[in-house]
Tab-separated table of C-alpha atoms in Angstrom:
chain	number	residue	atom	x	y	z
Z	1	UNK	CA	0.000	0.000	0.000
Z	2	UNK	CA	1.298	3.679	-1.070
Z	3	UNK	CA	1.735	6.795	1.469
Z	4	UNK	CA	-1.078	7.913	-0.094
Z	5	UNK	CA	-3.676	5.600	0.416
Z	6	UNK	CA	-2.699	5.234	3.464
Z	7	UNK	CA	-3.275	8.743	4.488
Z	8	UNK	CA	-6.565	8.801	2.859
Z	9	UNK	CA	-7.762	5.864	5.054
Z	10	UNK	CA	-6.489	7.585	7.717
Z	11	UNK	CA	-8.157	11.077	6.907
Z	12	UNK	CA	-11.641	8.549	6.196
Z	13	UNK	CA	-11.746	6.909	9.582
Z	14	UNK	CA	-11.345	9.972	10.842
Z	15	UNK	CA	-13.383	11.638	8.952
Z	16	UNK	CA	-16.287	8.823	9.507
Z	17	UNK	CA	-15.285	9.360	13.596
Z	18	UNK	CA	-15.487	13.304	13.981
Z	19	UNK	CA	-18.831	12.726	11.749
Z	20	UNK	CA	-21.137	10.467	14.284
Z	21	UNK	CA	-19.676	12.331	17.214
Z	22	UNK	CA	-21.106	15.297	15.530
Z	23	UNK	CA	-24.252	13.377	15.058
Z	24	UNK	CA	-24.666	11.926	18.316
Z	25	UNK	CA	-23.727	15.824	19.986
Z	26	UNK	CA	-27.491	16.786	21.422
Z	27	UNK	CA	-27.349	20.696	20.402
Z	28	UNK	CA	-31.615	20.998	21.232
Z	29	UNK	CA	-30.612	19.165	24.338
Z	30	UNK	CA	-33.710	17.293	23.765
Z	31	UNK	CA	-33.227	15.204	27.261
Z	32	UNK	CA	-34.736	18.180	28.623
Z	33	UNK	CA	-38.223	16.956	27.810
Z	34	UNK	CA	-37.835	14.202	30.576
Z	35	UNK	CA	-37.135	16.925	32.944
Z	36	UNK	CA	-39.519	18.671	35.450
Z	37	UNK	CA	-37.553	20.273	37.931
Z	38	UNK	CA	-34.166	22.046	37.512
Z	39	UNK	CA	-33.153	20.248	40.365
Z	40	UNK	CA	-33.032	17.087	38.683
Z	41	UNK	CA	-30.359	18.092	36.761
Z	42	UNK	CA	-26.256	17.502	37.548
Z	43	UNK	CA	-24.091	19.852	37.526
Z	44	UNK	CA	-22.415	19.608	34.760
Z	45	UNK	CA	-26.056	19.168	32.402
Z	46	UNK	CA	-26.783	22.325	33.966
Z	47	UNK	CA	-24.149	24.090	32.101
Z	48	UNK	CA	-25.043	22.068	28.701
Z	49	UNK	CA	-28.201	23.201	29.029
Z	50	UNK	CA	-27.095	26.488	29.310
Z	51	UNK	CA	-25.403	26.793	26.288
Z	52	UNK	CA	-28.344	25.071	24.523
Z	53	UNK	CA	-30.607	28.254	25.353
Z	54	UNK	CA	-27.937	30.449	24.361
Z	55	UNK	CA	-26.820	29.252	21.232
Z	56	UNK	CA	-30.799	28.607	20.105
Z	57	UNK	CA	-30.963	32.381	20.867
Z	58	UNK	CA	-27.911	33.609	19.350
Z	59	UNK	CA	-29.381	30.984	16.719
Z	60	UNK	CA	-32.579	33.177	16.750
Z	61	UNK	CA	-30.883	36.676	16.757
Z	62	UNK	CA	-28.765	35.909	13.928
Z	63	UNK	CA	-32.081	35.666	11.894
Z	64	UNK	CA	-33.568	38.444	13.344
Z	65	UNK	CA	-30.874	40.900	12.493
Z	66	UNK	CA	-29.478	39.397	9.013
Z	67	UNK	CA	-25.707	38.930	10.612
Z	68	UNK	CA	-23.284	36.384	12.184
Z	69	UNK	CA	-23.269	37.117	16.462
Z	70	UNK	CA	-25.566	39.728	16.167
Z	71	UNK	CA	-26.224	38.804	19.974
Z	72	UNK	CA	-22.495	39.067	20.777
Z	73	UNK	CA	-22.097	42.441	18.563
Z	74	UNK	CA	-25.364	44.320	18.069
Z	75	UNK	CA	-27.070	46.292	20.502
Z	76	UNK	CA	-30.586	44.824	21.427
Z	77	UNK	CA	-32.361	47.387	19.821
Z	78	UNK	CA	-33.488	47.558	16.234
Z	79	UNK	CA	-35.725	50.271	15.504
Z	80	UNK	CA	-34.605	54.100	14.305
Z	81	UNK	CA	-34.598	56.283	17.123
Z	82	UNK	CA	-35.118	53.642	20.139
Z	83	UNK	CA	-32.823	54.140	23.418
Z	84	UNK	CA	-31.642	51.341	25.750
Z	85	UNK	CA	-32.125	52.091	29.311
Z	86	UNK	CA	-29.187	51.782	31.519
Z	87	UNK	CA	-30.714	50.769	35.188
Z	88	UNK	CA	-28.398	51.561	37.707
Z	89	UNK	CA	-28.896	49.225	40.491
Z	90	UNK	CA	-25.998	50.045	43.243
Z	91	UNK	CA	-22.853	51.474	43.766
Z	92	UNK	CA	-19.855	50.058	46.117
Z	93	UNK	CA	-16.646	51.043	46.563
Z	94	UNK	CA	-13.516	48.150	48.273
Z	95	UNK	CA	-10.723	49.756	48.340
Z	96	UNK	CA	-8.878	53.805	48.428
Z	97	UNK	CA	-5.404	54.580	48.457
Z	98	UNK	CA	-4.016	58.095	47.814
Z	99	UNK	CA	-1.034	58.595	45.556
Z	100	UNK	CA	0.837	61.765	47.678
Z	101	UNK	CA	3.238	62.583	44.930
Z	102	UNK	CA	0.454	62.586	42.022
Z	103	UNK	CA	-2.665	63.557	44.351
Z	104	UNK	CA	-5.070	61.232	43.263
Z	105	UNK	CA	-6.901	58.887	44.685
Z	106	UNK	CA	-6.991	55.179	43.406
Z	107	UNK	CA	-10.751	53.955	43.730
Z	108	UNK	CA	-11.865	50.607	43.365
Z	109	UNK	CA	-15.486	49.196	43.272
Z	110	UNK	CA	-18.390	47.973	41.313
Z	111	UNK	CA	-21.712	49.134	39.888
Z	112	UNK	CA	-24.677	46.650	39.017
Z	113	UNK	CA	-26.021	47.355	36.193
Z	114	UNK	CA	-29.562	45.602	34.085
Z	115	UNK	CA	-31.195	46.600	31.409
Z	116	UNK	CA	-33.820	44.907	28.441
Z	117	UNK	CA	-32.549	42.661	25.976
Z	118	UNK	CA	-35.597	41.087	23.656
Z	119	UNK	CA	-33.547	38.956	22.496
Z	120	UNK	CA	-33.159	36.938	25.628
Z	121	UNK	CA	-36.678	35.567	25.748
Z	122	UNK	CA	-37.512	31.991	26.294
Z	123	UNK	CA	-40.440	30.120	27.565
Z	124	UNK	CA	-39.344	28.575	30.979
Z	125	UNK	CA	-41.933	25.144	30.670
Z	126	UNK	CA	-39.626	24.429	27.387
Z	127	UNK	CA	-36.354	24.829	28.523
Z	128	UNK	CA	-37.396	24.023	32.304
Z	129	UNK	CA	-35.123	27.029	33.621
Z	130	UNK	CA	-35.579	30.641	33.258
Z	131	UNK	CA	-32.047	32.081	34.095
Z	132	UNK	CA	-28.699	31.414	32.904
Z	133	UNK	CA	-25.159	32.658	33.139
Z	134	UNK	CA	-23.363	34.121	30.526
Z	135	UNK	CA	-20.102	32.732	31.003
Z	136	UNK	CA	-17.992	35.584	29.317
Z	137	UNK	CA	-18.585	39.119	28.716
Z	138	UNK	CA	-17.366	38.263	24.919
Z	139	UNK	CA	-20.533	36.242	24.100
Z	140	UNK	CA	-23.108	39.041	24.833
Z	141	UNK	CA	-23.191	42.699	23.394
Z	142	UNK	CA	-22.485	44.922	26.611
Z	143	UNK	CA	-22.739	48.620	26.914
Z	144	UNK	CA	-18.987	50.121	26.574
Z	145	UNK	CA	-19.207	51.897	30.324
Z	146	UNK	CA	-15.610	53.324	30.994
Z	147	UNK	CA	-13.961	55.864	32.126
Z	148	UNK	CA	-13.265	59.699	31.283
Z	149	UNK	CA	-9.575	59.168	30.683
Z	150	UNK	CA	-9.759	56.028	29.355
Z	151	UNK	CA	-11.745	58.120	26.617
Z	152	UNK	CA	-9.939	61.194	26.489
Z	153	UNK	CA	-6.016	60.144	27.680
Z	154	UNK	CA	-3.876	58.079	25.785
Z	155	UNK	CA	-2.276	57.253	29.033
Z	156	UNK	CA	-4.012	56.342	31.993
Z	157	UNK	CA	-4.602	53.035	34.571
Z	158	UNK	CA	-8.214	52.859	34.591
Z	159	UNK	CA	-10.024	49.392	33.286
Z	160	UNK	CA	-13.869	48.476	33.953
Z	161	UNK	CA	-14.566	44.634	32.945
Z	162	UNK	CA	-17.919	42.877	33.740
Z	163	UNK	CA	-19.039	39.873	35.435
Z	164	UNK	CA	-21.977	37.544	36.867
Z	165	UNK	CA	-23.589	37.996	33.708
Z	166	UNK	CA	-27.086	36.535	33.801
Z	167	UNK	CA	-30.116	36.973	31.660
Z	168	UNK	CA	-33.708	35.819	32.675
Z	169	UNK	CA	-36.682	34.316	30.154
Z	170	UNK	CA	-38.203	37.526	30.281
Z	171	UNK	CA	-35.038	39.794	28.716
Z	172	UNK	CA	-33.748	40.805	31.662
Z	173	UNK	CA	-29.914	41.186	31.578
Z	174	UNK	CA	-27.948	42.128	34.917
Z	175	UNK	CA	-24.129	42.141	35.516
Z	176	UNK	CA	-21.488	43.579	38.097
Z	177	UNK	CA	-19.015	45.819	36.506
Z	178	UNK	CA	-15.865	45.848	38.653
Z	179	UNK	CA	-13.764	48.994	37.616
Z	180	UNK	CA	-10.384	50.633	39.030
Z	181	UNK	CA	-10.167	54.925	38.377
Z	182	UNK	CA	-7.720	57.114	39.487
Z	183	UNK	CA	-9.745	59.689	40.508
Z	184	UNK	CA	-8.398	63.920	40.708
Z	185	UNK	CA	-9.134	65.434	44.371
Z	186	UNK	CA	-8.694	68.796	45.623
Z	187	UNK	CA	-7.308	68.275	49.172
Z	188	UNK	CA	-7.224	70.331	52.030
Z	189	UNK	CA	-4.118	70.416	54.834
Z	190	UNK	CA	-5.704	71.817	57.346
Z	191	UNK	CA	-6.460	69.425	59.654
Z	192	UNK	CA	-2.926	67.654	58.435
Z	193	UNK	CA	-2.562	64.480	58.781
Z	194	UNK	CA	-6.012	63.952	58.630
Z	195	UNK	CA	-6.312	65.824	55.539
Z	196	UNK	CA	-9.480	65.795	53.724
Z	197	UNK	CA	-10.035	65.167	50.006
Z	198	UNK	CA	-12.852	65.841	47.514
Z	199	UNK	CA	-12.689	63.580	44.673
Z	200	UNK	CA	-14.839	62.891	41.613
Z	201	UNK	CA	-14.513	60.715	38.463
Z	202	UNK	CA	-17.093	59.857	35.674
Z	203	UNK	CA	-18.009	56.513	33.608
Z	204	UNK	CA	-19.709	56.789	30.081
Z	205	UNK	CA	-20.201	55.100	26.988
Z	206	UNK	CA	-17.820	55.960	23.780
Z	207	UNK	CA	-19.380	54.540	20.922
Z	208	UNK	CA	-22.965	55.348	21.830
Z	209	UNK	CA	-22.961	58.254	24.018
Z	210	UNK	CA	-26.399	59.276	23.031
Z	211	UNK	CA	-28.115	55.754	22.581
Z	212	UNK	CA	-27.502	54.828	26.461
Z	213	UNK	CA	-29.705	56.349	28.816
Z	214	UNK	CA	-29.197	56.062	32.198
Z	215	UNK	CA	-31.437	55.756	35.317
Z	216	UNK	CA	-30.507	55.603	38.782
Z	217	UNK	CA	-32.456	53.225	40.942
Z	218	UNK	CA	-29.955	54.054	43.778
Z	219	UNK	CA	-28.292	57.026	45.009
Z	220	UNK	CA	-26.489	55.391	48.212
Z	221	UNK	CA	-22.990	54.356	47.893
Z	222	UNK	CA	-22.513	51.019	49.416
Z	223	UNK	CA	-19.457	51.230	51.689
Z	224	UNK	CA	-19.894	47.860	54.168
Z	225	UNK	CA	-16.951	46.294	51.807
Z	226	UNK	CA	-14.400	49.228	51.721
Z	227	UNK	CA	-11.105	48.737	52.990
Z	228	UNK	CA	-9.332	51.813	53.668
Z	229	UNK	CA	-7.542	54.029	56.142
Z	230	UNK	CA	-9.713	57.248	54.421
Z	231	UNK	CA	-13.436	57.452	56.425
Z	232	UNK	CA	-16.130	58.488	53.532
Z	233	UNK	CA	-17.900	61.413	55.025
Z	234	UNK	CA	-19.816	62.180	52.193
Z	235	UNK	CA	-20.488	60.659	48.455
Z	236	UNK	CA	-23.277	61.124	45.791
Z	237	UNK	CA	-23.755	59.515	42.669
Z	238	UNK	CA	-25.508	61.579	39.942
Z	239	UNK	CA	-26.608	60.943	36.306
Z	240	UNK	CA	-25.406	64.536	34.468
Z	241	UNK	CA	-25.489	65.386	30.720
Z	242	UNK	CA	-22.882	66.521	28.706
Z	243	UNK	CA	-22.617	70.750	28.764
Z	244	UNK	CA	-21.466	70.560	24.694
Z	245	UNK	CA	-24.512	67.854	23.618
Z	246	UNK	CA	-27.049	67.344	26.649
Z	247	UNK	CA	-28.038	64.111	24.484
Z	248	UNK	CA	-24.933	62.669	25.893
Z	249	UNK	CA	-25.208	61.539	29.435
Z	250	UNK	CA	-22.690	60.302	32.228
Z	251	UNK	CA	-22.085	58.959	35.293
Z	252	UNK	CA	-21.032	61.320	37.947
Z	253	UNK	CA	-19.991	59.955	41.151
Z	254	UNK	CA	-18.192	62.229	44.473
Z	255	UNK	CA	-17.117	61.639	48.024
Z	256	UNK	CA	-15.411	63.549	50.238
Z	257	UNK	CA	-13.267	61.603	52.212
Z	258	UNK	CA	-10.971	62.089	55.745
Z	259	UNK	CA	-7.638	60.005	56.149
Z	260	UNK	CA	-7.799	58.392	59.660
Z	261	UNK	CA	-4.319	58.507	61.350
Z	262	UNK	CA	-4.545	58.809	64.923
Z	263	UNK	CA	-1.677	56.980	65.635
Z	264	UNK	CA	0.633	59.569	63.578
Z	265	UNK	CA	-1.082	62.863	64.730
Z	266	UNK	CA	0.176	61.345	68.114
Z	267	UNK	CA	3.588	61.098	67.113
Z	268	UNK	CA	3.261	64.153	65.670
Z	269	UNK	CA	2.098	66.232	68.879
Z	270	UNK	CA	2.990	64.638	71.617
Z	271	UNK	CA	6.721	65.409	71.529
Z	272	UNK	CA	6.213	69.023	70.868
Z	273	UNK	CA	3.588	69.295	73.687
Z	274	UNK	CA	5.853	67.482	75.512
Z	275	UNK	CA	8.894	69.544	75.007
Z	276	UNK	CA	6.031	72.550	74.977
Z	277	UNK	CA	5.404	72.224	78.834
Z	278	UNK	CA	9.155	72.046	79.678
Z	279	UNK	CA	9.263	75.475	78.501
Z	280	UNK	CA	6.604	76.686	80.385
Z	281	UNK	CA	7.218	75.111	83.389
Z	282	UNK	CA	11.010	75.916	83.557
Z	283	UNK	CA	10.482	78.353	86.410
Z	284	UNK	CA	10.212	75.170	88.688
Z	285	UNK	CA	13.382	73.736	88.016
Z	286	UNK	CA	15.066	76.479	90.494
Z	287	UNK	CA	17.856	79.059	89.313
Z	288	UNK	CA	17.680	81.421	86.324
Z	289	UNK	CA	21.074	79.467	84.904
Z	290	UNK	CA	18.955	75.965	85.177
Z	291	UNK	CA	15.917	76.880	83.721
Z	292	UNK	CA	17.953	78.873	80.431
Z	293	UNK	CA	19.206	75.061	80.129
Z	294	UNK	CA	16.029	73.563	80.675
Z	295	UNK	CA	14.879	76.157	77.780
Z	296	UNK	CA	17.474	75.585	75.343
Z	297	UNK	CA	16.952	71.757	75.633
Z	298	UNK	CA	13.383	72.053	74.968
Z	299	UNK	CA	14.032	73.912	71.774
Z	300	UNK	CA	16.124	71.238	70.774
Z	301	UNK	CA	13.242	69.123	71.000
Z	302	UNK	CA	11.349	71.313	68.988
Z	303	UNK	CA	13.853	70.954	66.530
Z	304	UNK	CA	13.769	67.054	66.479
Z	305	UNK	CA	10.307	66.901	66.587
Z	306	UNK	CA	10.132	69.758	63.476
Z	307	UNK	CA	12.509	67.427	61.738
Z	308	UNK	CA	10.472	64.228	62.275
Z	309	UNK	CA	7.486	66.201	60.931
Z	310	UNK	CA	9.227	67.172	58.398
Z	311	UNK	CA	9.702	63.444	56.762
Z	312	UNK	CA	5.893	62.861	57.072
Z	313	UNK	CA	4.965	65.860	54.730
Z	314	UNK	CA	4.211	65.077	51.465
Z	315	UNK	CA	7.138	65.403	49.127
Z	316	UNK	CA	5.080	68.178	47.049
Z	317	UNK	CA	4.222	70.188	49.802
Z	318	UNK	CA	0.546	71.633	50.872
Z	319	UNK	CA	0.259	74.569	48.314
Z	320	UNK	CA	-0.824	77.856	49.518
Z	321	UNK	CA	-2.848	75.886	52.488
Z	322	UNK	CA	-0.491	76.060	56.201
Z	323	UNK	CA	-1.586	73.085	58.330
Z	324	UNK	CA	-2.877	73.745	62.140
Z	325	UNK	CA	-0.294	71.424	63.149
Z	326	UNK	CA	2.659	73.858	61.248
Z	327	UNK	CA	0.356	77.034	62.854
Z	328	UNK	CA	1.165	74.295	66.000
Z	329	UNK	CA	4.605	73.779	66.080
Z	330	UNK	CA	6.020	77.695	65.139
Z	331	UNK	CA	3.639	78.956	68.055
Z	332	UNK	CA	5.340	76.520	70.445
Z	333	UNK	CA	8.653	77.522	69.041
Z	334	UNK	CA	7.458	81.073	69.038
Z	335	UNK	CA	6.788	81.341	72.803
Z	336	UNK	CA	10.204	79.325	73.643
Z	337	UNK	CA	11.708	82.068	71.863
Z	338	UNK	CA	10.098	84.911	73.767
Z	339	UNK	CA	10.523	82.779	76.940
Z	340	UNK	CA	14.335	82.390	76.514
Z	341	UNK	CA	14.827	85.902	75.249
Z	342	UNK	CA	13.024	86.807	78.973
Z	343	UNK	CA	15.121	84.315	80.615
Z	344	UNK	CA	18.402	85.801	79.099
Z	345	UNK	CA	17.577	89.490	80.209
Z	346	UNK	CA	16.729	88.768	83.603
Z	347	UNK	CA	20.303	86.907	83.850
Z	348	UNK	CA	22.066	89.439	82.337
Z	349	UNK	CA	20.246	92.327	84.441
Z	350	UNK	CA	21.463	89.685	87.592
Z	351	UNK	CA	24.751	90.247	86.840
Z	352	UNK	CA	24.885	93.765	87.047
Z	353	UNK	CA	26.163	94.792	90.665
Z	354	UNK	CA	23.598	96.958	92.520
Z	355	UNK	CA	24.540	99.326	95.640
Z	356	UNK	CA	21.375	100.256	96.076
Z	357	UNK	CA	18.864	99.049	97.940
Z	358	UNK	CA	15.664	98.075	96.228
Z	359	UNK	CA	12.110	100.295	98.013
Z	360	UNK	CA	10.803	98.071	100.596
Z	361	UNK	CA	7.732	97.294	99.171
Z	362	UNK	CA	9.203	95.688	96.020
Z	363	UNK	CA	11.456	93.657	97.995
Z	364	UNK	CA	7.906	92.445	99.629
Z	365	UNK	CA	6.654	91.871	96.496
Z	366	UNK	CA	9.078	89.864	94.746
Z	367	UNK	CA	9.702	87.565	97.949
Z	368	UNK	CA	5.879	86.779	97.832
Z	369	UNK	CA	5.803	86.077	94.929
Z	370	UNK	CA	8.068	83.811	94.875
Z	371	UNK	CA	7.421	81.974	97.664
Z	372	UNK	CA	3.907	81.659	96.565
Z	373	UNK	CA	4.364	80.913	92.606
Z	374	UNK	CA	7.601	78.679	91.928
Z	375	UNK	CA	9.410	78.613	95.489
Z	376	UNK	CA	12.696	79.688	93.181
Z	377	UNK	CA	14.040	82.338	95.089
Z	378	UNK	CA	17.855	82.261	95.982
Z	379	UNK	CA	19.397	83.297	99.027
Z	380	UNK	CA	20.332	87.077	99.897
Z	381	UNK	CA	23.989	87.489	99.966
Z	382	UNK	CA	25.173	90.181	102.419
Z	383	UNK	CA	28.655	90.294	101.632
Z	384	UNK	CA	30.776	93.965	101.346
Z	385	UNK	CA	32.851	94.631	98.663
Z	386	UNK	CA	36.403	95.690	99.290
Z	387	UNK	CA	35.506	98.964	99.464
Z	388	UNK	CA	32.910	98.547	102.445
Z	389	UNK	CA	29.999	99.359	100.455
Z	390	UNK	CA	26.975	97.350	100.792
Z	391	UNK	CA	25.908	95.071	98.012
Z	392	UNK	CA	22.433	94.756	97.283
Z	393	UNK	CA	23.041	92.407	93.997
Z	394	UNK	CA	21.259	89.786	95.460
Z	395	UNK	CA	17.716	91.618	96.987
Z	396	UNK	CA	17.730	92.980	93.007
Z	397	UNK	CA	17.860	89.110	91.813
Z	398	UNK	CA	14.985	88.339	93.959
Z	399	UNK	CA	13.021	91.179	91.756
Z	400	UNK	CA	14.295	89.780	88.493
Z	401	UNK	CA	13.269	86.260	89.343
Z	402	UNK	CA	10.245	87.363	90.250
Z	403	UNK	CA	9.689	89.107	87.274
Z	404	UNK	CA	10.795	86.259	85.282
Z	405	UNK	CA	8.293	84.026	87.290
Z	406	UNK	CA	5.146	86.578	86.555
Z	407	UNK	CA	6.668	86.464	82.451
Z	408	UNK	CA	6.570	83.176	82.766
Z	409	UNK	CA	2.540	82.597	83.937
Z	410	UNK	CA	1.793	85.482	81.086
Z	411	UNK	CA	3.291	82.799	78.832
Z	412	UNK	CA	1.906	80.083	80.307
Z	413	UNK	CA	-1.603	81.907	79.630
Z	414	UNK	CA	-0.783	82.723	76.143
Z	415	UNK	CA	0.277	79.236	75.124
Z	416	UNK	CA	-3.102	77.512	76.549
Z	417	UNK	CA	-5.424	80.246	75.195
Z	418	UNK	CA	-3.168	79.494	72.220
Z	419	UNK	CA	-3.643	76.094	71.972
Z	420	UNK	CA	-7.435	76.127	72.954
Z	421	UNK	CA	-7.759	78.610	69.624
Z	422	UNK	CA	-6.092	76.616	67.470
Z	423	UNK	CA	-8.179	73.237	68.298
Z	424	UNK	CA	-10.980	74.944	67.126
């Protein structure tokens, strides 16, 4: 026997094999008839009679429309003029993460969507079920939803795909579109690091921007699945026609949202409240040389603490907006300043000699006040000079120190009634 022949046996048998396969496949699934519950059915006869619905109506379409996948390709409407409507059912968001260097907001989520397609129409007592799933997004037309820079950037990260596909006996078609924007915010530092944001980002269709007509069945956002350190306060979703064609509608959809840090706006204030109330409570640690150190090592706490606040801001800056906690920080260092500066006089004024006495009454004062306020003053030294004239250096230092004290509770004041201001 020749190559030949033998490869045309071959390509017979095989041929003959492929051929009552073919003719034994059941594409009417006609084992259905036998059937009167869908629970009677495996599993896996389920699915075949799945397919056997769709392709009869795919089958059907084909004829309807005068083209190949006309159900896969066509939209299901077929008169001049008609619209499909676009139900919105509900709107969820999973997940939001900020970009700091770009300042936009990543947004992940999902819309259900339904609308009418008469092509989908069965009677349920023939084919015993009256739902099935569409097992890709390729085999059914779908609207084109996406987003505004997926239509108007060349570049972007945005994607929208579709699934749980299912259409019902009576036309019905619903699906989950799962979609991914980055969305633009205008973001305010004031209440830094808990800024808050304002974002917004739209979804419309491309290739039939005026055949798609949307209604909203839902204006609530679902948020029970969102995973995020930002706290929605606020979010809308709005249908809104286009200003150039109002034919053309879109999907508008804001939230404001809050980034919830407590942890860092701890780390953040603590140490310079902290170093804050060494400052102002210097006056207790005794001599005017002691509390200038005490002073000077709570501004370089201020300094460490500026430095580590420094690393959490983001690498663009704030803009034109100055955060409470900046307002914060170069207050505190603001009164240090003023207290050291005070501080620094009434040491140098102590170091002038004095051979005069101080009036009476002042020298009352001053030890009052000191006894009564901080308990810092220093001893009276009743030494001569060499000369046998009386020094009165030290009944002056109780005067400065009580000045110093009586500086120090008008600073005290000034920082709380600070503070209190700039919480609210």
């Amino acid at each position: 026997m020749s190559i030949s022949q033998t490869f045309s046996s071959i390509f017979i048998i095989l041929y003959l094999t492929i051929g009552v396969a073919i003719s034994q496949y059941d594409y009417d699934c006609r084992w259905r008839k036998n059937v009167t519950d869908i629970s009677e059915i495996a599993h896996h006869k389920y699915q075949i009679l799945e397919d056997c619905i769709y392709y009869k109506l795919s089958s059907d379409a084909n004829k309807m429309q005068g083209r190949g996948n006309s159900i896969m390709t066509l939209p299901p409407t077929v008169q001049a003029g008609e619209h499909l409507e676009l139900d919105i059912l509900n709107v969820g968001f999973r997940q939001i993460w900020m970009n700091e260097l770009w300042k936009t907001m990543a947004i992940s989520g999902y819309i259900n969507f339904s609308w009418k397609d008469r092509r989908f129409k069965w009677d349920k007592s023939d084919f015993v079920t009256d739902e099935i799933n569409i097992k890709s997004s390729s085999r059914i037309w779908i609207p084109d939803i996406t987003t505004d820079k997926s239509v108007y950037s060349a570049q972007n990260s945005d994607f929208t795909f579709f699934k749980n596909i299912k259409a019902r006996n009576t036309g019905n078609i619903t699906t989950r579109m799962e979609y991914k924007v980055e969305a633009d915010c205008n973001t305010d530092y004031s209440d830094f690091p808990d800024d808050k944001k304002q974002c917004c980002f739209n979804f419309r269709s491309s290739i039939y921007p005026t055949y798609i007509k949307y209604y909203l069945y839902n204006d609530h956002i679902d948020l029970n699945e969102l995973r995020s350190n930002w706290h929605v306060q606020q979010s809308h979703i709005h249908i809104n026609s286009d200003l150039n064609d109002p034919k053309k509608q879109y999907i508008n959809i804001c939230m404001n949202v809050k980034r919830r840090a407590p942890i860092l706006r701890v780390e953040l204030v603590l140490p310079m409240v902290i170093s804050g109330l060494i400052t102002i409570l210097a006056p207790f640690f005794g001599k005017l040389e002691i509390q200038l150190y005490v002073k000077l090592f709570a501004l370089l706490l201020h300094l460490m603490s500026f430095q580590f606040l420094s690393e959490k801001t983001p690498q663009l800056g704030f803009g034109e907006t100055v955060p409470n906690l900046y307002v914060f920080y170069v207050f505190t260092f603001a009164i240090t300043f003023v207290s050291i500066f005070l501080t620094l006089i009434t040491t140098a004024l102590n170091r002038v000699p004095r051979h005069l006495p101080p009036s009476h009454g002042l020298t009352l004062w001053a030890n009052l006040c000191n006894s009564l306020l901080f308990c810092s003053a220093e001893s009276v030294s009743s030494n001569d000079t060499e000369k046998g004239t009386k020094d009165y250096t030290g009944n002056w230092c109780q005067i400065y120190i009580a000045l110093n004290n009586c500086f120090s509770i008008i600073v005290l004041i000034v920082y709380i009634v600070g503070i209190v201001i700039l919480s609210f």
